[in-house]
mmCIF file of C-alpha atoms in Angstrom:
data_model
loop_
_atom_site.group_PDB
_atom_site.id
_atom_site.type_symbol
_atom_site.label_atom_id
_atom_site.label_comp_id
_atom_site.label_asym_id
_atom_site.label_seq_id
_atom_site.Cartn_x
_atom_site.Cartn_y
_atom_site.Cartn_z
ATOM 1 C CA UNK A 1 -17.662 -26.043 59.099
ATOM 2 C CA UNK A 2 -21.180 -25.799 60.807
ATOM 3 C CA UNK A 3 -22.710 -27.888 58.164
ATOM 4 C CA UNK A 4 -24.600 -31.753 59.053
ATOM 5 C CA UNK A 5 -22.785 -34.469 59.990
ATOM 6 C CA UNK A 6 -23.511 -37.964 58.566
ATOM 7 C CA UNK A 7 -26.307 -39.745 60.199
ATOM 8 C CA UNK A 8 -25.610 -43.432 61.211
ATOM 9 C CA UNK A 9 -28.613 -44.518 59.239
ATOM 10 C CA UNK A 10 -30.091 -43.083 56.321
ATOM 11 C CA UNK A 11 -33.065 -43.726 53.991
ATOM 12 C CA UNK A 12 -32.502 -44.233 50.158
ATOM 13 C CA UNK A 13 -35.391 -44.989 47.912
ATOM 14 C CA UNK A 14 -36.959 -47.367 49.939
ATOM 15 C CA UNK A 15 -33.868 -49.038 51.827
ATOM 16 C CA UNK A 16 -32.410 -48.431 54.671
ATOM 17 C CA UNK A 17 -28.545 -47.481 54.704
ATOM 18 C CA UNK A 18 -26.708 -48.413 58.219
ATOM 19 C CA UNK A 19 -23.599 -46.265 57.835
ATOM 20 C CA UNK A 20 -20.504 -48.199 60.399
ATOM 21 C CA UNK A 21 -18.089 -45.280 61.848
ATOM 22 C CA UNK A 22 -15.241 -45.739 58.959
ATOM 23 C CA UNK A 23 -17.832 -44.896 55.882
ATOM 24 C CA UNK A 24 -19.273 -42.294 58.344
ATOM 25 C CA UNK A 25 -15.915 -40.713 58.679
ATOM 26 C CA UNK A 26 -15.277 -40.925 54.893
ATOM 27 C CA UNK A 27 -18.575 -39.333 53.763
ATOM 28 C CA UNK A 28 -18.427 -36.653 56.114
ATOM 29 C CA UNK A 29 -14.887 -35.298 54.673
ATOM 30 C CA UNK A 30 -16.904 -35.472 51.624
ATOM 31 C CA UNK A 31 -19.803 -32.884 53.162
ATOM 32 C CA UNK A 32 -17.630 -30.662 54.708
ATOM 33 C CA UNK A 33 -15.586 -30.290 51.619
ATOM 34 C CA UNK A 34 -18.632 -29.810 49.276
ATOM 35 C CA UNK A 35 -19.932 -27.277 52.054
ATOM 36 C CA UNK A 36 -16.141 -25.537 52.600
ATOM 37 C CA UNK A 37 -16.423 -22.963 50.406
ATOM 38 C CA UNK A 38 -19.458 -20.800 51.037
ATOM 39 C CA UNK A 39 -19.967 -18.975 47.841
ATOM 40 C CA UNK A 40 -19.627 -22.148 45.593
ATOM 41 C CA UNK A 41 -22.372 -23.840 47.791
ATOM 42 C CA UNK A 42 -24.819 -21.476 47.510
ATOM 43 C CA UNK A 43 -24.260 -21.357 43.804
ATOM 44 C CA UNK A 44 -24.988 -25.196 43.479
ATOM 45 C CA UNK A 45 -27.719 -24.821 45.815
ATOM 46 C CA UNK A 46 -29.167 -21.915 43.679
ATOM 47 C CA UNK A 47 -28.904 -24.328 40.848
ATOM 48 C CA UNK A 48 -30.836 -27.497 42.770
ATOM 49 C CA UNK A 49 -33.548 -24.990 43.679
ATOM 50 C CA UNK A 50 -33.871 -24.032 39.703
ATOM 51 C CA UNK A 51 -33.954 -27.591 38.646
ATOM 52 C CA UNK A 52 -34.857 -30.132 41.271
ATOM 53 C CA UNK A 53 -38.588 -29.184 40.406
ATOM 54 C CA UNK A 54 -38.265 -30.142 37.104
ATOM 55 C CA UNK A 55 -36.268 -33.317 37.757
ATOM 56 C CA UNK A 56 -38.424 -34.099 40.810
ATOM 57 C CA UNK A 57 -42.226 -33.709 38.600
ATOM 58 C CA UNK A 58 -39.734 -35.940 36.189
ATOM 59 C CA UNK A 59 -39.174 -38.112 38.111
ATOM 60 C CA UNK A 60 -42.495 -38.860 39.748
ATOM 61 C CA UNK A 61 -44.041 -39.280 36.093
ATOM 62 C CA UNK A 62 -41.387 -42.083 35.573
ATOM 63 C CA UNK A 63 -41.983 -43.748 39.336
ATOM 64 C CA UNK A 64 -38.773 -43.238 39.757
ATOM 65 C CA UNK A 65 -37.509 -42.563 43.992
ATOM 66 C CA UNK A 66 -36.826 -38.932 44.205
ATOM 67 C CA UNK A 67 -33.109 -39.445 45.752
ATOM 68 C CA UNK A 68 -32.117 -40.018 42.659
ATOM 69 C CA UNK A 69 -32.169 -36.010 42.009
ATOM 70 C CA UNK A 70 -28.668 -35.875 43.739
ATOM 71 C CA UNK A 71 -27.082 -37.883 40.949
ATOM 72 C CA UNK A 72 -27.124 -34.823 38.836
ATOM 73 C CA UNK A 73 -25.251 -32.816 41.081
ATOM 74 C CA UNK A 74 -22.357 -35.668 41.319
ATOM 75 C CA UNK A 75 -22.553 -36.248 37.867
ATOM 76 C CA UNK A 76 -22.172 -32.984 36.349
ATOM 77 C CA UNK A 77 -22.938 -30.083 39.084
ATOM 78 C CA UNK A 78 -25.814 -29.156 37.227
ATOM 79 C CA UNK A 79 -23.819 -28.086 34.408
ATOM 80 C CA UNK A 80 -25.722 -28.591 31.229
ATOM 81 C CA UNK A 81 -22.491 -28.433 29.306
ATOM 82 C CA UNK A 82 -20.126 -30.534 30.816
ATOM 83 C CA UNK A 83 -17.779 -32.611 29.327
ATOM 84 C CA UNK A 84 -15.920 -35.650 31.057
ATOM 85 C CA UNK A 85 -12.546 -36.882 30.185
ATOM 86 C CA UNK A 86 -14.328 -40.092 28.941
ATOM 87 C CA UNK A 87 -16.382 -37.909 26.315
ATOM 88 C CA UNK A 88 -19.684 -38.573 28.868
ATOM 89 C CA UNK A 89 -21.565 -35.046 28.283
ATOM 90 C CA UNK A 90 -24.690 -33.275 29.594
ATOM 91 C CA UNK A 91 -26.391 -33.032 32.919
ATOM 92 C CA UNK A 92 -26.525 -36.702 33.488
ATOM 93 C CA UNK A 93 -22.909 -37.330 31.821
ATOM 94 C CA UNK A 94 -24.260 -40.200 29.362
ATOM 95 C CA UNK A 95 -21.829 -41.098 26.898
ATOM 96 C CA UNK A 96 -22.966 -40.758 22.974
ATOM 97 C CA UNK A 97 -23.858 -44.582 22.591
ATOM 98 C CA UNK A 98 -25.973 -44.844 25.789
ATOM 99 C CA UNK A 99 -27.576 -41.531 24.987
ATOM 100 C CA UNK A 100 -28.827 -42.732 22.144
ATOM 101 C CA UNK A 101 -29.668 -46.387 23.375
ATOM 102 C CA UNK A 102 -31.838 -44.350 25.570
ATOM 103 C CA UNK A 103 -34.074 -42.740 23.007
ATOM 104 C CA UNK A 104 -32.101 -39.292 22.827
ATOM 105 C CA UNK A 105 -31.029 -37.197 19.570
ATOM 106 C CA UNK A 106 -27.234 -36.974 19.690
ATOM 107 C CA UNK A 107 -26.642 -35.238 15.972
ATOM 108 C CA UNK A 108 -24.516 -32.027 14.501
ATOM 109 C CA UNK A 109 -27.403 -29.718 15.158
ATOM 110 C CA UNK A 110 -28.786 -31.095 18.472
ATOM 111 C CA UNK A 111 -27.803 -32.743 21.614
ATOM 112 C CA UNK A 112 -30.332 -33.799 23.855
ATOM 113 C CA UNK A 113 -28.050 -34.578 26.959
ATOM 114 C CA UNK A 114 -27.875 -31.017 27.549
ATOM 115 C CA UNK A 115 -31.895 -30.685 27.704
ATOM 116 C CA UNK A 116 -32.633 -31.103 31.362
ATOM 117 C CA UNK A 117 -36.026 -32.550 30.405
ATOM 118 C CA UNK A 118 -35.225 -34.936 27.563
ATOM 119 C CA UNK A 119 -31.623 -35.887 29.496
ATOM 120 C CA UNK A 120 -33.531 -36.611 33.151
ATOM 121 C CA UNK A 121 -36.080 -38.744 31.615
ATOM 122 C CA UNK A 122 -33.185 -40.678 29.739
ATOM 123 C CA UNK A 123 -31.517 -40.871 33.523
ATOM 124 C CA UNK A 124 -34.845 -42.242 34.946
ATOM 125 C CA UNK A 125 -35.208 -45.009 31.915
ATOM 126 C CA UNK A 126 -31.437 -46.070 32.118
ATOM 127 C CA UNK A 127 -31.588 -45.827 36.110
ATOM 128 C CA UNK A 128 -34.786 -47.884 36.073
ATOM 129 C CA UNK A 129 -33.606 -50.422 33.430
ATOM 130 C CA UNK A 130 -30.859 -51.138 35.765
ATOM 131 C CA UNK A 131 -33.806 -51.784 38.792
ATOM 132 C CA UNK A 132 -35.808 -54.241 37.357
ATOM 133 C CA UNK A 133 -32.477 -56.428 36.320
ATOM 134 C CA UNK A 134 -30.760 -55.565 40.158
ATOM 135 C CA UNK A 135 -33.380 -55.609 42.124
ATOM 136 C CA UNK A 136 -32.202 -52.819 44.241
ATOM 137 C CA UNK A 137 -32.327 -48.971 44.262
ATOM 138 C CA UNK A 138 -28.694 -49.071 45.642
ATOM 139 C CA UNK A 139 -27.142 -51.070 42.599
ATOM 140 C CA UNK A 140 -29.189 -48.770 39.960
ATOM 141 C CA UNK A 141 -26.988 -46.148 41.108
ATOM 142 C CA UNK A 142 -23.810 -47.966 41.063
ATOM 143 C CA UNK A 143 -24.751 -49.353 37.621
ATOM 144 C CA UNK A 144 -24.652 -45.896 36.566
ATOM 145 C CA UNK A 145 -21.346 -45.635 36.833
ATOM 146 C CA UNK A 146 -20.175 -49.077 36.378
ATOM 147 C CA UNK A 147 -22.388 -50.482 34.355
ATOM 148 C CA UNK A 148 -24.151 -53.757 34.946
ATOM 149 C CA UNK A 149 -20.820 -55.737 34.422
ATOM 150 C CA UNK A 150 -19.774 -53.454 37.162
ATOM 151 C CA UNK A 151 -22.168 -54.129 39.432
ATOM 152 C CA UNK A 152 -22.050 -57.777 39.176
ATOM 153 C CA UNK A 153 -18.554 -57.704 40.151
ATOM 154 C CA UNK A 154 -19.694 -55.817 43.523
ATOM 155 C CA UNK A 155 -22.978 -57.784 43.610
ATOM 156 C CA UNK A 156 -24.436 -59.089 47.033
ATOM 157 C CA UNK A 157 -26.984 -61.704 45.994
ATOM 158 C CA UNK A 158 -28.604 -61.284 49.096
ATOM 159 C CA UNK A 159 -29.325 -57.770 48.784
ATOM 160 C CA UNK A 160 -31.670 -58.432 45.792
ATOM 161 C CA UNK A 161 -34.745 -56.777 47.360
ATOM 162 C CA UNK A 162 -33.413 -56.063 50.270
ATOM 163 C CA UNK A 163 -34.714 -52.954 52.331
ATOM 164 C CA UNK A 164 -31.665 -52.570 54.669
ATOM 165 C CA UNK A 165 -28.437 -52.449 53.609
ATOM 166 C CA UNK A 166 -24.877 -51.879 55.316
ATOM 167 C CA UNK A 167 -22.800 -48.991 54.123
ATOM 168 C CA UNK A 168 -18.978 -49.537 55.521
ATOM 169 C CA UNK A 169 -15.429 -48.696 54.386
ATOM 170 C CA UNK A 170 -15.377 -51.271 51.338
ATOM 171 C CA UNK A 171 -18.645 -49.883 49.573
ATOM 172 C CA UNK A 172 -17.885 -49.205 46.305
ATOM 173 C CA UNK A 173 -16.439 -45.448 45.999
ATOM 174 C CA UNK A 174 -19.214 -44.194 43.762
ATOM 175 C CA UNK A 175 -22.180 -44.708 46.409
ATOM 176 C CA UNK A 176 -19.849 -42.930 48.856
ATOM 177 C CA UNK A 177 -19.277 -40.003 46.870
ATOM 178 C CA UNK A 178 -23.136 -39.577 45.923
ATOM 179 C CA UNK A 179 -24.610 -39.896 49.502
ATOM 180 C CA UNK A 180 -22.217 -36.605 50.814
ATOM 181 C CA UNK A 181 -24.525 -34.541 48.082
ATOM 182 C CA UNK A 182 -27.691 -35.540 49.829
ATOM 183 C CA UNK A 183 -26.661 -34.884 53.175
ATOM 184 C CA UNK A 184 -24.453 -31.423 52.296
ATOM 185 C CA UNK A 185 -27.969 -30.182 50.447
ATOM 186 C CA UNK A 186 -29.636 -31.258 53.953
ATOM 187 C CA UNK A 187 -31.677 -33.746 52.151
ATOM 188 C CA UNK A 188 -30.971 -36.766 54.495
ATOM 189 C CA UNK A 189 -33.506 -38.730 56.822
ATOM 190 C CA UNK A 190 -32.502 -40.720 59.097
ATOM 191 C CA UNK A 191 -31.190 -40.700 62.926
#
């Protein structure tokens, strides 16, 4: 498909991924397929040119690594709208209860997870929440999904910290499927 293939290491706020052959292979079916259809790409990159500088000043004003703009694309293709199965809703998909744990106005009249502004500075908080009890960047993310009870059950104690980290066939699905986003959007460094 013409588009870039997985690195073998990659840098993610701060820590860097070594990405074995097997996770390579997985996360680059995962770029080509995101990059497969022409027309649909360039409508989500469209979308990430609108509203990565808003995340991105966001972001910075919450000291919060600016990989984390990708998230939004996994979570809800930029679509301030969407709905999940599991009633998560918004840009950042946060369901009602952790929408509001996180300081935003879920109501009749008003729902804040479809602001991009109010929802992205709930993402940073909740992401950042998750830092300072993990430890690690790489763990935030997966607590987003899994929540910290989640995480614990895929915790590596020894990754606490840690600025290099192994990415292989048995990391968790989740981090697999966000780091094809980066790297389809040409947003990866590494060699």
């Amino acid at each position: 498909f013409g588009g870039p293939l997985v690195p073998d290491h990659l840098d993610f706020a701060g820590i860097r991924l070594h990405i074995d052959h097997r996770a390579r292979r997985q996360i680059q079916q995962d770029v080509d397929a995101l990059r497969r259809h022409a027309g649909y790409f360039e409508r989500q990159v469209d979308k990430m040119d609108m509203y990565f500088p808003i995340i991105e000043r966001i972001f910075r004003e919450e000291n919060l690594p600016e990989d984390f703009k990708y998230l939004v694309v996994q979570e809800s293709a930029l679509i301030g709208n969407a709905v999940s199965t599991s009633k998560a809703v918004g840009y950042w998909q946060f369901k009602e209860a952790t929408a509001l744990e996180m300081g935003l106005r879920v109501d009749r009249l008003v729902d804040e997870r479809m602001n991009i502004v109010s929802s992205t500075r709930a993402a940073a908080k909740y992401l950042k929440k998750h830092y300072v009890y993990l430890e690690n960047w790489l763990y935030a993310l997966l607590a987003y999904n899994t929540g910290l009870g989640g995480v614990e059950r895929n915790l590596d104690n020894r990754y606490r910290g840690a600025k290099r980290m192994d990415i292989t066939a048995h990391t968790h699905w989740y981090i697999k499927k966000f780091l094809p986003h980066r790297i389809a959007d040409g947003g990866e460094t590494g060699s």
